[in-house]
PDB file of C-alpha atoms and ligand atoms in Angstrom:
ATOM      1  CA  MET A  25       0.000   0.000   0.000  1.00  0.00           C
ATOM      2  CA  GLY A  26       1.439   3.277  -1.041  1.00  0.00           C
ATOM      3  CA  LEU A  27       0.758   6.922  -0.421  1.00  0.00           C
ATOM      4  CA  GLU A  28      -1.242   6.984  -3.637  1.00  0.00           C
ATOM      5  CA  GLU A  29      -3.959   4.862  -2.043  1.00  0.00           C
ATOM      6  CA  ALA A  30      -4.474   7.334   0.786  1.00  0.00           C
ATOM      7  CA  ILE A  31      -4.247  10.508  -1.283  1.00  0.00           C
ATOM      8  CA  PRO A  32      -5.612  10.935  -4.813  1.00  0.00           C
ATOM      9  CA  VAL A  33      -2.594  11.371  -7.069  1.00  0.00           C
ATOM     10  CA  ASP A  34      -4.255  14.133  -9.045  1.00  0.00           C
ATOM     11  CA  GLY A  35      -5.146  16.043  -5.862  1.00  0.00           C
ATOM     12  CA  TYR A  36      -3.333  18.932  -4.227  1.00  0.00           C
ATOM     13  CA  MET A  37      -1.689  19.421  -0.875  1.00  0.00           C
ATOM     14  CA  THR A  38      -0.955  22.743   0.737  1.00  0.00           C
ATOM     15  CA  THR A  39       1.606  23.231   3.471  1.00  0.00           C
ATOM     16  CA  GLN A  40       4.282  25.597   4.647  1.00  0.00           C
ATOM     17  CA  VAL A  41       7.689  25.580   3.011  1.00  0.00           C
ATOM     18  CA  SER A  42       9.318  25.418   6.449  1.00  0.00           C
ATOM     19  CA  ARG A  43       7.431  22.212   7.254  1.00  0.00           C
ATOM     20  CA  VAL A  44       8.590  20.560   4.056  1.00  0.00           C
ATOM     21  CA  ILE A  45      12.183  21.670   4.691  1.00  0.00           C
ATOM     22  CA  ASN A  46      12.093  20.394   8.280  1.00  0.00           C
ATOM     23  CA  TRP A  47      10.534  17.111   7.183  1.00  0.00           C
ATOM     24  CA  ALA A  48      13.237  16.617   4.549  1.00  0.00           C
ATOM     25  CA  ARG A  49      16.010  17.570   6.968  1.00  0.00           C
ATOM     26  CA  ARG A  50      14.932  15.309   9.767  1.00  0.00           C
ATOM     27  CA  SER A  51      14.279  12.425   7.396  1.00  0.00           C
ATOM     28  CA  SER A  52      17.743  12.528   5.880  1.00  0.00           C
ATOM     29  CA  VAL A  53      20.275  13.209   8.613  1.00  0.00           C
ATOM     30  CA  TRP A  54      23.705  12.199   7.313  1.00  0.00           C
ATOM     31  CA  PRO A  55      26.139  11.319  10.104  1.00  0.00           C
ATOM     32  CA  MET A  56      29.858  11.986  10.114  1.00  0.00           C
ATOM     33  CA  PRO A  57      31.375   9.299  12.365  1.00  0.00           C
ATOM     34  CA  PHE A  58      34.332  10.290  14.492  1.00  0.00           C
ATOM     35  CA  ALA A  59      34.874   6.945  16.163  1.00  0.00           C
ATOM     36  CA  THR A  60      38.140   6.485  17.991  1.00  0.00           C
ATOM     37  CA  ALA A  61      37.560   3.605  20.391  1.00  0.00           C
ATOM     38  CA  CYS A  62      35.160   0.934  21.635  1.00  0.00           C
ATOM     39  CA  CYS A  63      32.081   3.185  21.372  1.00  0.00           C
ATOM     40  CA  GLY A  64      32.770   3.146  17.647  1.00  0.00           C
ATOM     41  CA  ILE A  65      31.882  -0.534  17.543  1.00  0.00           C
ATOM     42  CA  GLU A  66      28.451   0.263  18.999  1.00  0.00           C
ATOM     43  CA  LEU A  67      28.148   3.025  16.427  1.00  0.00           C
ATOM     44  CA  MET A  68      28.838   0.518  13.654  1.00  0.00           C
ATOM     45  CA  ALA A  69      26.315  -1.894  15.171  1.00  0.00           C
ATOM     46  CA  THR A  70      23.698   0.874  15.104  1.00  0.00           C
ATOM     47  CA  ALA A  71      23.946   1.000  11.341  1.00  0.00           C
ATOM     48  CA  SER A  72      23.850  -2.780  10.972  1.00  0.00           C
ATOM     49  CA  SER A  73      20.776  -4.802  10.050  1.00  0.00           C
ATOM     50  CA  ARG A  74      20.008  -5.756  13.649  1.00  0.00           C
ATOM     51  CA  PHE A  75      19.385  -2.167  14.779  1.00  0.00           C
ATOM     52  CA  ASP A  76      18.939  -0.618  11.348  1.00  0.00           C
ATOM     53  CA  LEU A  77      19.425   3.109  11.693  1.00  0.00           C
ATOM     54  CA  ALA A  78      18.050   3.284   8.139  1.00  0.00           C
ATOM     55  CA  ARG A  79      14.561   3.112   9.638  1.00  0.00           C
ATOM     56  CA  PHE A  80      15.158   6.684  10.761  1.00  0.00           C
ATOM     57  CA  GLY A  81      16.767   7.861   7.548  1.00  0.00           C
ATOM     58  CA  ALA A  82      20.153   8.400   9.179  1.00  0.00           C
ATOM     59  CA  GLU A  83      22.162   5.462   7.904  1.00  0.00           C
ATOM     60  CA  VAL A  84      24.103   7.270   5.189  1.00  0.00           C
ATOM     61  CA  PHE A  85      27.394   7.691   7.005  1.00  0.00           C
ATOM     62  CA  ARG A  86      29.614  10.085   5.117  1.00  0.00           C
ATOM     63  CA  PHE A  87      33.356  10.286   5.424  1.00  0.00           C
ATOM     64  CA  SER A  88      33.462  13.646   3.772  1.00  0.00           C
ATOM     65  CA  PRO A  89      32.427  16.409   6.194  1.00  0.00           C
ATOM     66  CA  ARG A  90      30.948  18.519   3.415  1.00  0.00           C
ATOM     67  CA  GLN A  91      28.340  15.809   2.854  1.00  0.00           C
ATOM     68  CA  ALA A  92      27.422  15.387   6.520  1.00  0.00           C
ATOM     69  CA  ASP A  93      25.290  17.307   9.013  1.00  0.00           C
ATOM     70  CA  LEU A  94      25.475  15.159  12.161  1.00  0.00           C
ATOM     71  CA  MET A  95      28.809  14.606  13.861  1.00  0.00           C
ATOM     72  CA  ILE A  96      28.886  11.597  16.174  1.00  0.00           C
ATOM     73  CA  VAL A  97      31.913  11.598  18.473  1.00  0.00           C
ATOM     74  CA  ALA A  98      32.253   8.038  19.722  1.00  0.00           C
ATOM     75  CA  GLY A  99      35.224   7.364  21.969  1.00  0.00           C
ATOM     76  CA  ARG A 100      37.972   9.265  23.684  1.00  0.00           C
ATOM     77  CA  VAL A 101      39.587  12.198  21.933  1.00  0.00           C
ATOM     78  CA  SER A 102      43.187  13.086  22.620  1.00  0.00           C
ATOM     79  CA  VAL A 103      44.344  16.687  22.922  1.00  0.00           C
ATOM     80  CA  LYS A 104      46.449  16.175  19.822  1.00  0.00           C
ATOM     81  CA  MET A 105      43.420  15.005  17.869  1.00  0.00           C
ATOM     82  CA  MET A 106      41.086  17.840  18.849  1.00  0.00           C
ATOM     83  CA  PRO A 107      42.244  20.357  16.194  1.00  0.00           C
ATOM     84  CA  VAL A 108      41.455  17.750  13.543  1.00  0.00           C
ATOM     85  CA  LEU A 109      38.012  17.151  15.013  1.00  0.00           C
ATOM     86  CA  GLN A 110      37.336  20.890  15.099  1.00  0.00           C
ATOM     87  CA  ARG A 111      38.398  21.293  11.501  1.00  0.00           C
ATOM     88  CA  ILE A 112      36.106  18.481  10.394  1.00  0.00           C
ATOM     89  CA  TYR A 113      33.241  20.101  12.311  1.00  0.00           C
ATOM     90  CA  LEU A 114      33.865  23.460  10.653  1.00  0.00           C
ATOM     91  CA  GLN A 115      33.833  21.805   7.220  1.00  0.00           C
ATOM     92  CA  MET A 116      30.421  20.230   7.751  1.00  0.00           C
ATOM     93  CA  THR A 117      27.313  21.734   6.184  1.00  0.00           C
ATOM     94  CA  GLU A 118      24.901  24.002   8.064  1.00  0.00           C
ATOM     95  CA  PRO A 119      22.693  23.441   9.923  1.00  0.00           C
ATOM     96  CA  LYS A 120      24.613  20.716  11.729  1.00  0.00           C
ATOM     97  CA  TRP A 121      24.395  18.823  14.974  1.00  0.00           C
ATOM     98  CA  VAL A 122      26.786  17.045  17.330  1.00  0.00           C
ATOM     99  CA  VAL A 123      26.237  13.905  19.404  1.00  0.00           C
ATOM    100  CA  SER A 124      28.677  13.048  22.171  1.00  0.00           C
ATOM    101  CA  MET A 125      28.433   9.276  22.497  1.00  0.00           C
ATOM    102  CA  GLY A 126      29.672   7.596  25.667  1.00  0.00           C
ATOM    103  CA  ALA A 127      31.458   8.575  28.832  1.00  0.00           C
ATOM    104  CA  CYS A 128      34.823   9.146  27.162  1.00  0.00           C
ATOM    105  CA  ALA A 129      33.570  11.667  24.609  1.00  0.00           C
ATOM    106  CA  SER A 130      31.437  13.507  27.167  1.00  0.00           C
ATOM    107  CA  THR A 131      33.797  13.540  30.146  1.00  0.00           C
ATOM    108  CA  GLY A 132      37.033  11.714  29.346  1.00  0.00           C
ATOM    109  CA  GLY A 133      35.615   8.647  31.077  1.00  0.00           C
ATOM    110  CA  VAL A 134      38.173   6.653  33.014  1.00  0.00           C
ATOM    111  CA  PHE A 135      40.982   8.391  31.135  1.00  0.00           C
ATOM    112  CA  ASP A 136      41.613  11.186  33.581  1.00  0.00           C
ATOM    113  CA  THR A 137      44.923  12.170  32.046  1.00  0.00           C
ATOM    114  CA  TYR A 138      46.481  15.285  30.558  1.00  0.00           C
ATOM    115  CA  ALA A 139      46.472  13.685  27.109  1.00  0.00           C
ATOM    116  CA  VAL A 140      42.727  13.058  26.845  1.00  0.00           C
ATOM    117  CA  VAL A 141      40.111  15.786  26.353  1.00  0.00           C
ATOM    118  CA  GLN A 142      37.839  15.776  29.410  1.00  0.00           C
ATOM    119  CA  GLY A 143      34.667  16.408  27.440  1.00  0.00           C
ATOM    120  CA  VAL A 144      34.444  17.391  23.778  1.00  0.00           C
ATOM    121  CA  ASP A 145      31.883  20.068  24.653  1.00  0.00           C
ATOM    122  CA  GLN A 146      34.798  22.227  25.735  1.00  0.00           C
ATOM    123  CA  PHE A 147      35.595  22.588  22.043  1.00  0.00           C
ATOM    124  CA  LEU A 148      32.418  21.672  20.116  1.00  0.00           C
ATOM    125  CA  PRO A 149      28.736  22.674  20.576  1.00  0.00           C
ATOM    126  CA  VAL A 150      27.382  19.295  21.668  1.00  0.00           C
ATOM    127  CA  ASP A 151      23.623  18.882  21.151  1.00  0.00           C
ATOM    128  CA  VAL A 152      23.018  15.439  22.626  1.00  0.00           C
ATOM    129  CA  TYR A 153      24.949  13.627  25.356  1.00  0.00           C
ATOM    130  CA  ILE A 154      24.577   9.859  25.521  1.00  0.00           C
ATOM    131  CA  PRO A 155      25.918   8.267  28.722  1.00  0.00           C
ATOM    132  CA  GLY A 156      27.263   4.767  29.120  1.00  0.00           C
ATOM    133  CA  CYS A 157      30.423   2.779  28.654  1.00  0.00           C
ATOM    134  CA  PRO A 158      29.521   1.929  26.014  1.00  0.00           C
ATOM    135  CA  PRO A 159      25.975   3.157  25.261  1.00  0.00           C
ATOM    136  CA  ARG A 160      23.829   0.598  23.500  1.00  0.00           C
ATOM    137  CA  PRO A 161      22.828   1.209  19.867  1.00  0.00           C
ATOM    138  CA  GLU A 162      19.252   1.861  21.001  1.00  0.00           C
ATOM    139  CA  MET A 163      20.510   4.837  22.985  1.00  0.00           C
ATOM    140  CA  LEU A 164      22.251   6.285  19.971  1.00  0.00           C
ATOM    141  CA  ILE A 165      19.061   5.820  17.957  1.00  0.00           C
ATOM    142  CA  GLU A 166      17.166   7.675  20.665  1.00  0.00           C
ATOM    143  CA  GLY A 167      19.708  10.471  20.478  1.00  0.00           C
ATOM    144  CA  VAL A 168      19.195  10.769  16.734  1.00  0.00           C
ATOM    145  CA  MET A 169      15.426  10.753  17.277  1.00  0.00           C
ATOM    146  CA  ALA A 170      15.742  13.590  19.805  1.00  0.00           C
ATOM    147  CA  ILE A 171      17.549  15.695  17.220  1.00  0.00           C
ATOM    148  CA  GLN A 172      14.938  14.808  14.611  1.00  0.00           C
ATOM    149  CA  LYS A 173      12.193  15.930  16.979  1.00  0.00           C
ATOM    150  CA  ILE A 174      13.840  19.307  17.445  1.00  0.00           C
ATOM    151  CA  ILE A 175      14.295  19.718  13.681  1.00  0.00           C
ATOM    152  CA  ASP A 176      10.684  18.733  13.029  1.00  0.00           C
ATOM    153  CA  GLU A 177       9.392  21.307  15.475  1.00  0.00           C
ATOM    154  CA  ASP A 178      11.523  23.975  13.827  1.00  0.00           C
ATOM    155  CA  ASN A 179      13.026  24.508  17.214  1.00  0.00           C
ATOM    156  CA  ILE A 180      16.658  25.109  16.395  1.00  0.00           C
ATOM    157  CA  PRO A 181      17.965  27.691  18.890  1.00  0.00           C
ATOM    158  CA  TYR A 182      19.995  30.714  17.790  1.00  0.00           C
ATOM    159  CA  ASP A 183      21.504  33.513  19.817  1.00  0.00           C
ATOM    160  CA  PRO A 184      20.794  37.188  18.925  1.00  0.00           C
ATOM    161  CA  ASP A 185      23.840  37.180  16.615  1.00  0.00           C
ATOM    162  CA  GLY A 186      22.428  34.275  14.614  1.00  0.00           C
ATOM    163  CA  LYS A 187      24.864  31.743  16.038  1.00  0.00           C
ATOM    164  CA  ARG A 188      23.512  28.226  16.540  1.00  0.00           C
ATOM    165  CA  LEU A 189      23.240  27.233  20.193  1.00  0.00           C
ATOM    166  CA  PRO A 190      23.677  23.647  21.411  1.00  0.00           C
ATOM    167  CA  LEU A 191      20.435  21.825  22.216  1.00  0.00           C
ATOM    168  CA  GLY A 192      21.878  20.446  25.453  1.00  0.00           C
ATOM    169  CA  ILE A 193      19.831  17.231  25.547  1.00  0.00           C
ATOM    170  CA  ASN A 194      20.862  14.743  28.245  1.00  0.00           C
ATOM    171  CA  PHE A 195      19.801  11.137  28.491  1.00  0.00           C
ATOM    172  CA  GLN A 196      19.531   9.195  31.711  1.00  0.00           C
ATOM    173  CA  THR A 197      18.421   5.830  30.433  1.00  0.00           C
ATOM    174  CA  SER A 198      17.595   4.522  27.017  1.00  0.00           C
ATOM    175  CA  ASP A 199      13.898   5.197  27.505  1.00  0.00           C
ATOM    176  CA  ASP A 200      13.985   8.327  29.626  1.00  0.00           C
ATOM    177  CA  ILE A 201      14.876  11.675  28.154  1.00  0.00           C
ATOM    178  CA  VAL A 202      15.482  13.811  31.218  1.00  0.00           C
ATOM    179  CA  ASN A 203      16.014  17.072  29.454  1.00  0.00           C
ATOM    180  CA  LEU A 204      14.500  17.647  26.061  1.00  0.00           C
ATOM    181  CA  SER A 205      14.131  21.354  26.621  1.00  0.00           C
ATOM    182  CA  ILE A 206      16.382  23.346  24.407  1.00  0.00           C
ATOM    183  CA  ASN A 207      18.849  25.859  25.716  1.00  0.00           C
ATOM    184  CA  SER A 208      17.087  28.417  27.897  1.00  0.00           C
ATOM    185  CA  THR A 209      18.807  31.278  26.111  1.00  0.00           C
ATOM    186  CA  SER A 210      17.026  30.449  22.852  1.00  0.00           C
TER     187      SER A 210
HETATM  188  S1  SF4 B 302      32.965   5.187  26.972  1.00  0.00           S
HETATM  189 FE1  SF4 B 302      33.672   3.084  27.397  1.00  0.00          FE
HETATM  190  S2  SF4 B 302      33.149   1.962  25.526  1.00  0.00           S
HETATM  191 FE2  SF4 B 302      33.119   4.149  25.008  1.00  0.00          FE
HETATM  192  S3  SF4 B 302      35.163   4.619  24.239  1.00  0.00           S
HETATM  193 FE3  SF4 B 302      35.151   5.045  26.434  1.00  0.00          FE
HETATM  194  S4  SF4 B 302      35.938   3.154  27.373  1.00  0.00           S
HETATM  195 FE4  SF4 B 302      35.281   2.644  25.296  1.00  0.00          FE
END
């Protein structure tokens, strides 16, 4: 059964351009994987047939930042690596989003050393934080869905200068979004 059976093909639909743009954007998020450690394996599993990120239109992982709009940082990031990560982020298309996947990316995890960045949000505007060591693929899917929800509601926050603000979404468990409110300064 296709759309044609629900809507007459010679009929008309009216809507707002912004709704169509948001629908297209949220239905075709293209991730840029920055996977450096074990969380990267969960990231790969998320795209596999068992979890099937394609159901949410976000399975087209791109390894060229100019073709991607969702950066997923999965794993620890060393201080030496951070300038590379920042450059990749700057090369991505606008509007773009960032997911910090796992304890290492969000806080440095167990690697409390001078060589490991103690939270990528010190250098990147992280939109969604996913806890765990490692987070399960379902949690990453939920993170992507949270971003899609914000896009769909046309709720992307900007500051008065037009600069994109991080969404600041935190997860507690895989089925409990504790903070889906966007940044209070929006
Ligand atoms: S959070 Fe855990 S699973 Fe993820 S990269 Fe760090 S040590 Fe590995």
